[in-house]
Coordinates of C-alpha atoms (C1' of nucleotides) in Angstrom, one line a residue:
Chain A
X1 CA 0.0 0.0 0.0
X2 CA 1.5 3.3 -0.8
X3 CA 1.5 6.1 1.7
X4 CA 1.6 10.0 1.4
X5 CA 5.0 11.0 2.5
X6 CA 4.6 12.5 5.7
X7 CA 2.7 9.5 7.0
X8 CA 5.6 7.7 6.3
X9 CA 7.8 9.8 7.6
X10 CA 5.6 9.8 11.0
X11 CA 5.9 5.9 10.9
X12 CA 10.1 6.2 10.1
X13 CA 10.0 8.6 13.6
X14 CA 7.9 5.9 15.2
X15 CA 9.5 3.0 14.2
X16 CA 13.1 4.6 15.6
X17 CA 11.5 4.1 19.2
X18 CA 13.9 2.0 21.2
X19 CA 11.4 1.2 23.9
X20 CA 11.2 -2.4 24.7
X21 CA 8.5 -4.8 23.7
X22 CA 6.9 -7.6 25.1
X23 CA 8.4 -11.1 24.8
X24 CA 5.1 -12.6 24.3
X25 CA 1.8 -12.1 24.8
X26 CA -0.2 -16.3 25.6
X27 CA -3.4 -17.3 26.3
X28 CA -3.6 -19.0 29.3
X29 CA -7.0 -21.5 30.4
X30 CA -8.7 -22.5 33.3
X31 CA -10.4 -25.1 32.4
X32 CA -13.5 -25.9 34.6
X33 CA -15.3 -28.6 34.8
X34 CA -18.2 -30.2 36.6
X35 CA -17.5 -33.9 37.6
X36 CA -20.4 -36.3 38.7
X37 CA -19.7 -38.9 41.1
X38 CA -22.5 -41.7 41.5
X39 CA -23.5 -42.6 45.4
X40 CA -24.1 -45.7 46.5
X41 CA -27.7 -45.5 47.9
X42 CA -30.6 -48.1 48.2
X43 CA -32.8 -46.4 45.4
X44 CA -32.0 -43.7 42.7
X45 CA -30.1 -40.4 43.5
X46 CA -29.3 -37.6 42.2
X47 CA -25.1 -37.9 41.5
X48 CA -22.2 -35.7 43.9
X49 CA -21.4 -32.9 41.3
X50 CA -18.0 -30.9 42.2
X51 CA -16.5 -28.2 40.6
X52 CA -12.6 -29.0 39.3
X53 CA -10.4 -27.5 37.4
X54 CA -7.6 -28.9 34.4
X55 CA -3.7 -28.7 35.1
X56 CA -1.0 -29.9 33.3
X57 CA 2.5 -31.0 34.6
X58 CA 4.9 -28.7 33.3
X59 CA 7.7 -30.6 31.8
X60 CA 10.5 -27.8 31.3
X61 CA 11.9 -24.8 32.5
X62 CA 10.0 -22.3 33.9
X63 CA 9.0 -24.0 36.8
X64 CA 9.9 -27.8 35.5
X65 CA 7.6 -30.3 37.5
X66 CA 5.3 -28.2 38.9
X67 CA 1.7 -27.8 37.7
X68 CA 0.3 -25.0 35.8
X69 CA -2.5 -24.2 33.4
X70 CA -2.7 -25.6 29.7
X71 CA -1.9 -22.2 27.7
X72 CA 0.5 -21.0 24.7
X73 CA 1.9 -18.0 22.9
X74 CA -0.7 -15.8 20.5
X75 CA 0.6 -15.3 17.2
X76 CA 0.1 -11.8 15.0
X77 CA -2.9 -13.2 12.5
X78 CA -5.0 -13.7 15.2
X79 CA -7.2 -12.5 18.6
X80 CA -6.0 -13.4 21.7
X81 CA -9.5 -14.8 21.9
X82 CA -8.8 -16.9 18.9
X83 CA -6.0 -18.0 20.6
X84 CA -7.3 -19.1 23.6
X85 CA -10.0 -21.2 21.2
X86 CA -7.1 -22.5 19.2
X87 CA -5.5 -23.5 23.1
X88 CA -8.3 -25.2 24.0
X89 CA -8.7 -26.8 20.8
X90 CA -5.6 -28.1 20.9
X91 CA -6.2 -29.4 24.8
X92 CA -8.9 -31.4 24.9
X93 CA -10.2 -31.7 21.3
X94 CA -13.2 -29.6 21.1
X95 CA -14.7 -26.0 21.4
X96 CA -16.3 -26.5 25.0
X97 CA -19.7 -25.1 26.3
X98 CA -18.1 -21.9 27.4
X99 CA -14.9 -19.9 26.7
X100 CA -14.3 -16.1 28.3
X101 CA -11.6 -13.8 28.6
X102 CA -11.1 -13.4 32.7
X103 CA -8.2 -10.7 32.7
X104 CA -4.3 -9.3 32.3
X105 CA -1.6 -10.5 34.4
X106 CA 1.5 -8.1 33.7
X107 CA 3.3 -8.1 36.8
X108 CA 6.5 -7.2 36.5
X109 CA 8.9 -10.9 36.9
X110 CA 6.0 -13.4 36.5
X111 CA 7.8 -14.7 33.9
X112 CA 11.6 -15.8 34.1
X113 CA 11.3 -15.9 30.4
X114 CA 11.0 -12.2 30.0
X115 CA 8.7 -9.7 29.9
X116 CA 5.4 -11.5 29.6
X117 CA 1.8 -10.4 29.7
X118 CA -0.1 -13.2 30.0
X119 CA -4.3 -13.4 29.5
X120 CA -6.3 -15.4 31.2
X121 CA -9.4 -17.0 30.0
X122 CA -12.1 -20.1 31.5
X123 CA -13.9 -22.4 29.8
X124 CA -16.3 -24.7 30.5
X125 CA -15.9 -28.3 29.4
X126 CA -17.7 -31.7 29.6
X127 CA -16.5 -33.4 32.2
X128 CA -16.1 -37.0 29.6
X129 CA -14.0 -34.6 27.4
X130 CA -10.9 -33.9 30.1
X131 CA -11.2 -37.4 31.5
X132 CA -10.7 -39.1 27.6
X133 CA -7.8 -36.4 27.8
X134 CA -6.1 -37.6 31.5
X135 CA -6.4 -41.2 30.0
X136 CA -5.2 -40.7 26.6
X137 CA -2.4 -38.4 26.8
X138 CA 1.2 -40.0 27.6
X139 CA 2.9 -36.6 26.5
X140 CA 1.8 -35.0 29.3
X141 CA 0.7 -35.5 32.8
X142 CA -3.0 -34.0 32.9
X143 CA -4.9 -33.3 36.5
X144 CA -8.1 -32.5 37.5
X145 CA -8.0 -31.0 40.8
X146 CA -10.9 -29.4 43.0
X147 CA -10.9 -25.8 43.7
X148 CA -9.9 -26.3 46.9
X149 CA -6.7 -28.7 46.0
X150 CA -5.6 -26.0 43.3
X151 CA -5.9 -22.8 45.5
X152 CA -4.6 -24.7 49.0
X153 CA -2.7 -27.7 48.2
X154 CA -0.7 -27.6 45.4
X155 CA 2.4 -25.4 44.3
X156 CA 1.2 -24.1 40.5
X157 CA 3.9 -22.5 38.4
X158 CA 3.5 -18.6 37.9
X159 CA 1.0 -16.6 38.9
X160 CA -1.1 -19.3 38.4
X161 CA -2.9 -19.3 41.6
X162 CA -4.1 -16.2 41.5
X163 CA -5.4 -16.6 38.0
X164 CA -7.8 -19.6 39.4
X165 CA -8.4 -17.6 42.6
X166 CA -9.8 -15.1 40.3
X167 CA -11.3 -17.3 38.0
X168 CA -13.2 -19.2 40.8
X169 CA -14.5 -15.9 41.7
X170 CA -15.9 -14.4 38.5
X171 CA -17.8 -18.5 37.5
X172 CA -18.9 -17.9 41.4
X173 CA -20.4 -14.3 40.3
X174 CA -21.5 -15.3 36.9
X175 CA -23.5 -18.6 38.1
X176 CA -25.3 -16.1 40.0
X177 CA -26.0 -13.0 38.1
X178 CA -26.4 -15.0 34.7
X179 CA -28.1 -18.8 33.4
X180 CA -24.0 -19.6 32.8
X181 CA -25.9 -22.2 35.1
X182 CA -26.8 -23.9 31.2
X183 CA -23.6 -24.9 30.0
X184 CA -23.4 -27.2 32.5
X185 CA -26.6 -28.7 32.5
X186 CA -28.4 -30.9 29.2
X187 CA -30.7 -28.4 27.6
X188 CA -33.5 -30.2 30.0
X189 CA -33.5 -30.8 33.7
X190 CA -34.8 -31.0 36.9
X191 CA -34.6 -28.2 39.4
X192 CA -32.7 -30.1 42.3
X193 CA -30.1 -30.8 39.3
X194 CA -30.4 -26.8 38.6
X195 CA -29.8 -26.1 42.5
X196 CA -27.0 -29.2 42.9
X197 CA -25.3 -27.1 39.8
X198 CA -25.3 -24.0 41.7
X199 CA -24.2 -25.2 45.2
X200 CA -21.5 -26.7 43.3
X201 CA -20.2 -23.5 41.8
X202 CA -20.8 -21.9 44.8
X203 CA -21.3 -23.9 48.1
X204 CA -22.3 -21.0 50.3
X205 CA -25.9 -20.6 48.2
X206 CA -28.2 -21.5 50.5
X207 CA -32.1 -21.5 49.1
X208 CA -34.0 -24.1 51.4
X209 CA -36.8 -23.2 49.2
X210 CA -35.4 -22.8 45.9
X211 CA -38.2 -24.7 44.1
X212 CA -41.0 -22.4 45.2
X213 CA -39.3 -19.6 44.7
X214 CA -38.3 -20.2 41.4
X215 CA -41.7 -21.3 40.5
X216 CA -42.8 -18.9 41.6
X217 CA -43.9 -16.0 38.8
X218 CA -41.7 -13.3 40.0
X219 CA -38.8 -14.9 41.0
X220 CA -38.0 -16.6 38.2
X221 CA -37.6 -13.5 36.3
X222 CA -38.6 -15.8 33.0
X223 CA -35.4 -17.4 32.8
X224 CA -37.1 -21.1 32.7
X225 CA -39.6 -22.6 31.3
X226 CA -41.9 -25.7 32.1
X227 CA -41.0 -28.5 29.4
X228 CA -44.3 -29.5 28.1
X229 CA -45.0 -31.9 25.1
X230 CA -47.0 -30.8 21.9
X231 CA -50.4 -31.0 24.2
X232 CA -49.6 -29.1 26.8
X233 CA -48.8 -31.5 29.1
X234 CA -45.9 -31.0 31.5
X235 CA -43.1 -33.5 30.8
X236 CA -41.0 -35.1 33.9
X237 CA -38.6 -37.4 34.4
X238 CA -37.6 -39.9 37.2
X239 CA -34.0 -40.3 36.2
X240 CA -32.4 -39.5 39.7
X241 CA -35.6 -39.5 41.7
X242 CA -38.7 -42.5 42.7
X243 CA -40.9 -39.9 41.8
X244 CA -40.7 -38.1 38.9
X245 CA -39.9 -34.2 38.5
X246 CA -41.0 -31.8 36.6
X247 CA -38.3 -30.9 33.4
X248 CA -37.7 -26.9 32.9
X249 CA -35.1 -25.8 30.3
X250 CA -33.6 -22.1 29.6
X251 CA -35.2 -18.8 27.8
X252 CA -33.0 -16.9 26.3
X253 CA -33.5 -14.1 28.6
X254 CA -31.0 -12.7 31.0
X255 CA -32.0 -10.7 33.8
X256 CA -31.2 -7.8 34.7
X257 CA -30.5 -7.5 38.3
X258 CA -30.2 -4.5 40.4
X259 CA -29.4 -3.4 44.1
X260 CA -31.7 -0.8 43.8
X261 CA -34.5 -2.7 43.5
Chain B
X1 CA 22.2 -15.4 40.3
X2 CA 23.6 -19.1 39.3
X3 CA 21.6 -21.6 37.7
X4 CA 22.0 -25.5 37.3
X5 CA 23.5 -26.6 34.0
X6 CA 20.5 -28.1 32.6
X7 CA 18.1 -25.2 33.4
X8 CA 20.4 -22.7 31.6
X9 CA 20.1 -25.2 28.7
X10 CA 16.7 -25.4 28.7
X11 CA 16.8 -21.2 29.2
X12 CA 18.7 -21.0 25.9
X13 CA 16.5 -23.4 24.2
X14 CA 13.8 -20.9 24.9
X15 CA 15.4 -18.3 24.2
X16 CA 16.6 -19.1 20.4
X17 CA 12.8 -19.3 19.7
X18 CA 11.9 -17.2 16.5
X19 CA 8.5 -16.3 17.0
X20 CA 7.3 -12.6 16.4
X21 CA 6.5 -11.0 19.4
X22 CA 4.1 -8.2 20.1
X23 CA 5.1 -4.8 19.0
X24 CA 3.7 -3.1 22.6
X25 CA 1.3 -3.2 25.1
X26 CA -0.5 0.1 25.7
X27 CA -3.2 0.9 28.2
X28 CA -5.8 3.0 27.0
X29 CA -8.4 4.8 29.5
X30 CA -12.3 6.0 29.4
X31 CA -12.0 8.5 31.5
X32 CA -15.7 9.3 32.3
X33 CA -17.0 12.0 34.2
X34 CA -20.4 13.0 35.5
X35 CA -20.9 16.9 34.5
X36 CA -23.6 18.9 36.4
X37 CA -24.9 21.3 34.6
X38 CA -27.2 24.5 36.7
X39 CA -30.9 24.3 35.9
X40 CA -32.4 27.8 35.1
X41 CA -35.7 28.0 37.6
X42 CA -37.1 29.9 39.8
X43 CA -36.3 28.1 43.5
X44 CA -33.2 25.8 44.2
X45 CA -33.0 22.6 41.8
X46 CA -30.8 19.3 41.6
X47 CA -28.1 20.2 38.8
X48 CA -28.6 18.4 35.3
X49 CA -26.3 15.6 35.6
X50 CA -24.7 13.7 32.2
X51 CA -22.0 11.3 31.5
X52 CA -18.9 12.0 29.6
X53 CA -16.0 11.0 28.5
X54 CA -12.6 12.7 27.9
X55 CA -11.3 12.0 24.6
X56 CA -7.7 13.5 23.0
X57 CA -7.4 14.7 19.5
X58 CA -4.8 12.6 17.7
X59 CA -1.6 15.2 16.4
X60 CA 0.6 12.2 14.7
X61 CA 0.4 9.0 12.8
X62 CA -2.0 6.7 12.9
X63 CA -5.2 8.8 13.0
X64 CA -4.3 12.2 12.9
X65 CA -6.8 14.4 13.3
X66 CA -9.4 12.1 15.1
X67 CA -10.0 11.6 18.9
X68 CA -9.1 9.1 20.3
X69 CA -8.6 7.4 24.1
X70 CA -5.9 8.8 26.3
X71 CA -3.1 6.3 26.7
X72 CA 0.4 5.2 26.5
X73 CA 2.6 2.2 25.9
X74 CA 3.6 -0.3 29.2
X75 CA 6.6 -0.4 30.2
X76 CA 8.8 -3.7 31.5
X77 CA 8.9 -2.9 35.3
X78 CA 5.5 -2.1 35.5
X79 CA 1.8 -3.6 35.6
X80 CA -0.7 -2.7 33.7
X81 CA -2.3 -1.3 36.2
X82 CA 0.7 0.8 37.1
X83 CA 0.5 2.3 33.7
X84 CA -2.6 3.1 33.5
X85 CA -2.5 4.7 36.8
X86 CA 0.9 6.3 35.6
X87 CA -1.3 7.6 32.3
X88 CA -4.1 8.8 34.3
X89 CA -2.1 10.9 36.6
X90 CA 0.1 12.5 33.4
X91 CA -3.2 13.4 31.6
X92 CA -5.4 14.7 34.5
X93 CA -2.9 15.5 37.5
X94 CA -5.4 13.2 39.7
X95 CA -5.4 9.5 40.5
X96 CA -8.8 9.7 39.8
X97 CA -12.0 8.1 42.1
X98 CA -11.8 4.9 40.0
X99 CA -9.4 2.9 38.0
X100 CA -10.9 -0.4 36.9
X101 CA -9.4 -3.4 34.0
X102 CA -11.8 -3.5 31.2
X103 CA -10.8 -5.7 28.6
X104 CA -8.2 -6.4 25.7
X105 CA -8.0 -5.4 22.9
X106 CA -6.2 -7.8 20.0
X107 CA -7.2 -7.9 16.7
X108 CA -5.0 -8.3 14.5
X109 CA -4.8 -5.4 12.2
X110 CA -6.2 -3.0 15.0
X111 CA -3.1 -0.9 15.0
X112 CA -1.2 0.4 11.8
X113 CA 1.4 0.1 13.6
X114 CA 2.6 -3.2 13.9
X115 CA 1.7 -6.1 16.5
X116 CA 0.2 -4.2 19.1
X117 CA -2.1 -5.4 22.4
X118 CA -4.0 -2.9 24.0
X119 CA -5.3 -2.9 27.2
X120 CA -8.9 -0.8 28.3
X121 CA -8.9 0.5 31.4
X122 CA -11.9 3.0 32.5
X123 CA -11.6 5.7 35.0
X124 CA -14.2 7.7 37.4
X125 CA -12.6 11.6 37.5
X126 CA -14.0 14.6 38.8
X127 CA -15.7 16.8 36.7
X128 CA -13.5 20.2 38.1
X129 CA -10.2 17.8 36.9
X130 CA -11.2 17.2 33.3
X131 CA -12.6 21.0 32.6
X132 CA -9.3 22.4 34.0
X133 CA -7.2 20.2 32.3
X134 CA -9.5 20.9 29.0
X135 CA -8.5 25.0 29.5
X136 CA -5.0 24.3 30.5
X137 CA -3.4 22.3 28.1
X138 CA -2.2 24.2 24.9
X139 CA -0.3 21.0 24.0
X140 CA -3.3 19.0 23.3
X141 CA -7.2 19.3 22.1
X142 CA -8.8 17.8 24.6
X143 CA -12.8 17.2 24.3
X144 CA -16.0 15.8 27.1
X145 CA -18.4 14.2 25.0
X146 CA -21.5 12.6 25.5
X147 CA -21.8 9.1 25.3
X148 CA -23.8 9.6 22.7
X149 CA -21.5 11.7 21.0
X150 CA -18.7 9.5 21.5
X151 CA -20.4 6.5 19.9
X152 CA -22.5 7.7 17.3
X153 CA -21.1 11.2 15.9
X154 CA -17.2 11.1 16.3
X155 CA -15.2 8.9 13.5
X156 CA -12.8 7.6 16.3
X157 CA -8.9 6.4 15.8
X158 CA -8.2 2.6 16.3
X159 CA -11.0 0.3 17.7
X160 CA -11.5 2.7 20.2
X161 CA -15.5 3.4 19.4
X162 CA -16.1 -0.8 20.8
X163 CA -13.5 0.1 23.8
X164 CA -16.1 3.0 25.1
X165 CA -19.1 0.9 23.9
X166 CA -17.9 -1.8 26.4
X167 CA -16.7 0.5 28.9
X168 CA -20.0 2.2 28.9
X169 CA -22.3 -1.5 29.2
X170 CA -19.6 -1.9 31.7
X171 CA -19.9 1.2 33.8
X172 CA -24.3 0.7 33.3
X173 CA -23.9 -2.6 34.7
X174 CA -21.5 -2.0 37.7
X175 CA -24.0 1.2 38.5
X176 CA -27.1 -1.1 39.1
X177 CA -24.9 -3.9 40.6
X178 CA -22.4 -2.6 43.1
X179 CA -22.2 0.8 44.8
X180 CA -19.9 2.1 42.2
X181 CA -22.3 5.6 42.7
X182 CA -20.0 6.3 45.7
X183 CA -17.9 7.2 43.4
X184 CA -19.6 9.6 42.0
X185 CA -21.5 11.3 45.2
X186 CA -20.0 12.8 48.4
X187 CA -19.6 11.2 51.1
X188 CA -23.0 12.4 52.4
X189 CA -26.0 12.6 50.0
X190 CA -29.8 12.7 49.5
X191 CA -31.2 10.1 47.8
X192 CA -32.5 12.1 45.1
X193 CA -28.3 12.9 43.7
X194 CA -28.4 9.2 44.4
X195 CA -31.0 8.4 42.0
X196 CA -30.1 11.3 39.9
X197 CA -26.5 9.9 39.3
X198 CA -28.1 6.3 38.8
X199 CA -30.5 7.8 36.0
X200 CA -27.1 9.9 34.2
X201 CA -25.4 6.3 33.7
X202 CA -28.2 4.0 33.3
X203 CA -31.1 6.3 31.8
X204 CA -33.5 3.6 31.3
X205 CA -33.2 3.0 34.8
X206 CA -37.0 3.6 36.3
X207 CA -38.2 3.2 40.2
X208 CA -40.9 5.7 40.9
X209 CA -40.8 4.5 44.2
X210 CA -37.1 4.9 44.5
X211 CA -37.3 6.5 48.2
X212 CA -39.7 4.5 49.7
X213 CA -38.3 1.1 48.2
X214 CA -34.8 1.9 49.3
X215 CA -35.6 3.4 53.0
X216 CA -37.7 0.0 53.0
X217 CA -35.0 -2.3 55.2
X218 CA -34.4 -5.4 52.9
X219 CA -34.5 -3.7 49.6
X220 CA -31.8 -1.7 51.2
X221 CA -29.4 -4.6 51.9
X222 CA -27.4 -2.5 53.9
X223 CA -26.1 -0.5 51.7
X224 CA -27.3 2.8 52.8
X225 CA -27.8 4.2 56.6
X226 CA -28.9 7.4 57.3
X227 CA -26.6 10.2 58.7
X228 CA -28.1 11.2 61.8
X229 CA -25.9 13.5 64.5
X230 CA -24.6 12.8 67.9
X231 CA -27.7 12.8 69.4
X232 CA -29.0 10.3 66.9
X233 CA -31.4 13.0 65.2
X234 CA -31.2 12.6 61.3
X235 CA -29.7 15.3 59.4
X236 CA -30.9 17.0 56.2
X237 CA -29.5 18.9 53.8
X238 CA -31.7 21.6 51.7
X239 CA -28.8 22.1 49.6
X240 CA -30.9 21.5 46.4
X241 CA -34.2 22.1 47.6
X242 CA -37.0 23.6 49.4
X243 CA -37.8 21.2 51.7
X244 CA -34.9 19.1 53.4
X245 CA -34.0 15.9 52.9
X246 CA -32.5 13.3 54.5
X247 CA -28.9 12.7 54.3
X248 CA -27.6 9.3 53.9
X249 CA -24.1 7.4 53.5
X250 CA -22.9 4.3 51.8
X251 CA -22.0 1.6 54.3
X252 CA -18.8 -0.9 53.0
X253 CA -21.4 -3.4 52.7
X254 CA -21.8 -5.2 49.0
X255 CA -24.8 -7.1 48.7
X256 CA -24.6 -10.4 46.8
X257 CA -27.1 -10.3 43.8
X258 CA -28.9 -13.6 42.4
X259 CA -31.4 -14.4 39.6
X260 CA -32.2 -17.3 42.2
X261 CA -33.2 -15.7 45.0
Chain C
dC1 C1' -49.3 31.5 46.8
dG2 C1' -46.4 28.9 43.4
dA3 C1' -42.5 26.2 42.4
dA4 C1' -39.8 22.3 43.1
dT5 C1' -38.5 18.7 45.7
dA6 C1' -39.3 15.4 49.9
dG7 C1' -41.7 12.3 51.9
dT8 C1' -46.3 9.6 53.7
dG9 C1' -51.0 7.2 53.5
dT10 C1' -53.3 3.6 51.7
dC11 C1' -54.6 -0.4 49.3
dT12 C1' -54.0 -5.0 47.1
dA13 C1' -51.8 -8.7 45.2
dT14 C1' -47.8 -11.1 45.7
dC15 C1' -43.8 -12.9 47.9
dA16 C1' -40.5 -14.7 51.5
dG17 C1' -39.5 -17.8 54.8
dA18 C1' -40.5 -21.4 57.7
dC19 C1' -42.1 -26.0 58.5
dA20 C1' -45.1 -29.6 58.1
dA21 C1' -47.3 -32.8 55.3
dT22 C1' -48.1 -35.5 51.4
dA23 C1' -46.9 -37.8 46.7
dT24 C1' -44.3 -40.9 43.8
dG25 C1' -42.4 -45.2 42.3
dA26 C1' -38.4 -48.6 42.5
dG27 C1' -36.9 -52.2 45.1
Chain D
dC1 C1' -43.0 -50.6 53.4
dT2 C1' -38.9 -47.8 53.0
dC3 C1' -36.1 -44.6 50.8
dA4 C1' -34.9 -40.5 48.6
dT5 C1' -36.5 -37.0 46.1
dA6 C1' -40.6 -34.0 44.5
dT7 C1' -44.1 -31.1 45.5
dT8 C1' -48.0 -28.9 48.0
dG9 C1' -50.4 -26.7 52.3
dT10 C1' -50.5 -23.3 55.4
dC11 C1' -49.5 -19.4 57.9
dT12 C1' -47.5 -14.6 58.9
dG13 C1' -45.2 -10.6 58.1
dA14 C1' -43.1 -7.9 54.4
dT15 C1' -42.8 -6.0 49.9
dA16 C1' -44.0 -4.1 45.3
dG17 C1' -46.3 -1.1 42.8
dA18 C1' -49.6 2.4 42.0
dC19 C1' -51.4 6.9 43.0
dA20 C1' -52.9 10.4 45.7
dC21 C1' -51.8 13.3 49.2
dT22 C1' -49.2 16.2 52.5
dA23 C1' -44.8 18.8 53.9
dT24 C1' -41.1 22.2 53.6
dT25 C1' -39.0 26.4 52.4
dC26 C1' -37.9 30.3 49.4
dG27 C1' -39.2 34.2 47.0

DNA sequence: CGAATAGTGTCTATCAGACAATATGAG
DNA sequence: CTCATATTGTCTGATAGACACTATTCG
């Protein structure tokens, strides 16, 4: 493309800057996934759901041997979005039901590589898809810790605690304040599988009487909906109960919530 | 400081890596302000209040001549953070009420000038900061625009028109959800600046009950408290009206919001 | 008194929150 | 009949939402 000449004079003067640049600019994942554990009862039950999250076993310098989340270096033809998608891609094998950008980390050092200003996204992924990966994988050593185990227990490489620390926070805030509840449930279900979702994201959500209030007009804001066959009838299902239970599934519409009223 | 053998190997693997690397990492900021404008009437009335948003007219390559988003390139021994801090203080002479992360900015393409990251920040300033610094500076055009303004009139450098669009969803939606309006209020205020300053950022906000609903204790979450004196007697202020009116204060208190409860 | 804002009275349908009670269907 | 989950009954006090009404002070 040609350009008038003082424009590319103006780039010349620019392009003289001896400022330093960044050595790299990577994507890196928490991956989050819901696991489901069956209990061994006398009659059906609903399954133990718990919220964990995908490391990977560094194998060389920086921090050889320690664990860290799955990530890699963005290249110039594309979004660090697109990375992240690429990343994730390249992880586990598919899209996932959820993929977000979370935030910078530019501290100065986090990096003994060099100047690094890492992004951090989460996903969401089916729980069958990481646990084909842990099995599959002999390249790398894949984990799928709980929350608790990443944040308390084990040493991560980098900043990489405070990346889930935050991460946990904002899938916390967002199982809340949006139906992110969705990606994690089939497009139909129950309401105790709705509320075991939520208290799995976020343990301290206490709603003895979540079913009447979400049935109830107001409350439910018309995120759900009653699944009803072509008649009219409502549809339910007795897959983790005796008796069955009514099936709801998601609207499209979000909410918007407000301390002010 | 002295390495093992093998991890200055590995270092120097790293290091002979020929991938391009980003060309910078600026931090761009949406400065916004809240203007109050003095209503012509006949007996004391609440000031017109408006959002805006400081934007700088471009003097050199790449888009001359248009406005754009204060901001500056990072630097290696600072976060991100830090330089947007470090940007806000050069432009305005003020650390500002408010410094939050917004987003990133990456596509590729988004910057004539090479390979270059940005990062959004948005900034609360006082109103008295961004006017001075509008007549001061000879060095600079600097304009307070309307949101509206901003988004739909101005031809704007860069990508810089979907930075304010998300800083301004961002700003509405951290206005209905937190106490952000602190931020914007004195320490001690009526409710009616409080509802005022919630209409200026979210204008399709509506509560015609807004007074009795918040004074009402669990709509109120324990956000607000009233400012009484010594005594306990509540103070008013007639300040911008007639009649008095109650004086209240944010307490530290955040509520939790859910769609499910 | 008029202007402009602050705040209360009143009414009704609905909701929250608690807890008990009943329903369902497999084994 | 029991188990584990699903759902309804019932009650009380609080709230939302609407709208009219009164209060305060200055000029």
């Amino acid at each position: 493309m040609v350009m008038p000449m003082n424009e590319q004079d103006e780039q010349k003067k620019y392009d003289a800057k001896k400022y330093r640049t960044p050595d790299g600019a990577p994507a890196d994942i928490v991956m989050f996934t819901l696991t489901k554990k069956e209990r061994k009862t006398v009659t059906k039950t609903l399954p133990l759901r718990e919220l964990r999250v995908m490391l990977i076993r560094r194998r060389s310098w920086p921090f050889a041997g320690k664990w860290a989340l799955p990530g890699g270096f963005s290249r110039d033809d594309e979004s660090l979005y697109e990375t992240a998608l690429r990343e994730l891609k390249e992880e586990t094998g598919v899209v996932g039901r959820h993929l977000e950008y979370l935030s910078v980390y530019s501290d100065p050092g986090r990096d003994p590589r060099g100047w690094i200003i890492s992004h951090a996204f989460f996903a969401l992924v089916e729980e069958e898809v990481l646990e084909k990966r842990q099995a599959a994988d002999d390249a790398e050593e894949v984990g799928l810790f709980t929350i608790e185990e990443a944040l308390d227990e084990l040493d991560l490489g980098f900043d990489h605690r405070d990346i889930i620390a935050d991460a946990y926070r904002r899938i916390q805030e967002k199982m809340l304040k949006t139906t992110i509840a969705r990606k994690f449930l089939p497009q139909e279900f129950t309401l105790s599988e709705l509320y075991q979702v939520i208290k799995a994201v976020v343990p301290d959500f206490e709603e003895p009487n979540f079913i009447r209030k979400i049935t109830s007009t107001r409350s439910r804001k018309g995120i759900l909906e009653e699944v009803r066959d072509e008649n009219g009838v409502p549809i339910s299902s007795n897959q983790y109960s005796q008796r069955p239970a009514q099936l709801y599934r998601f609207l499209d519409n979000v909410p918007r919530l407000s301390i002010y009223s």
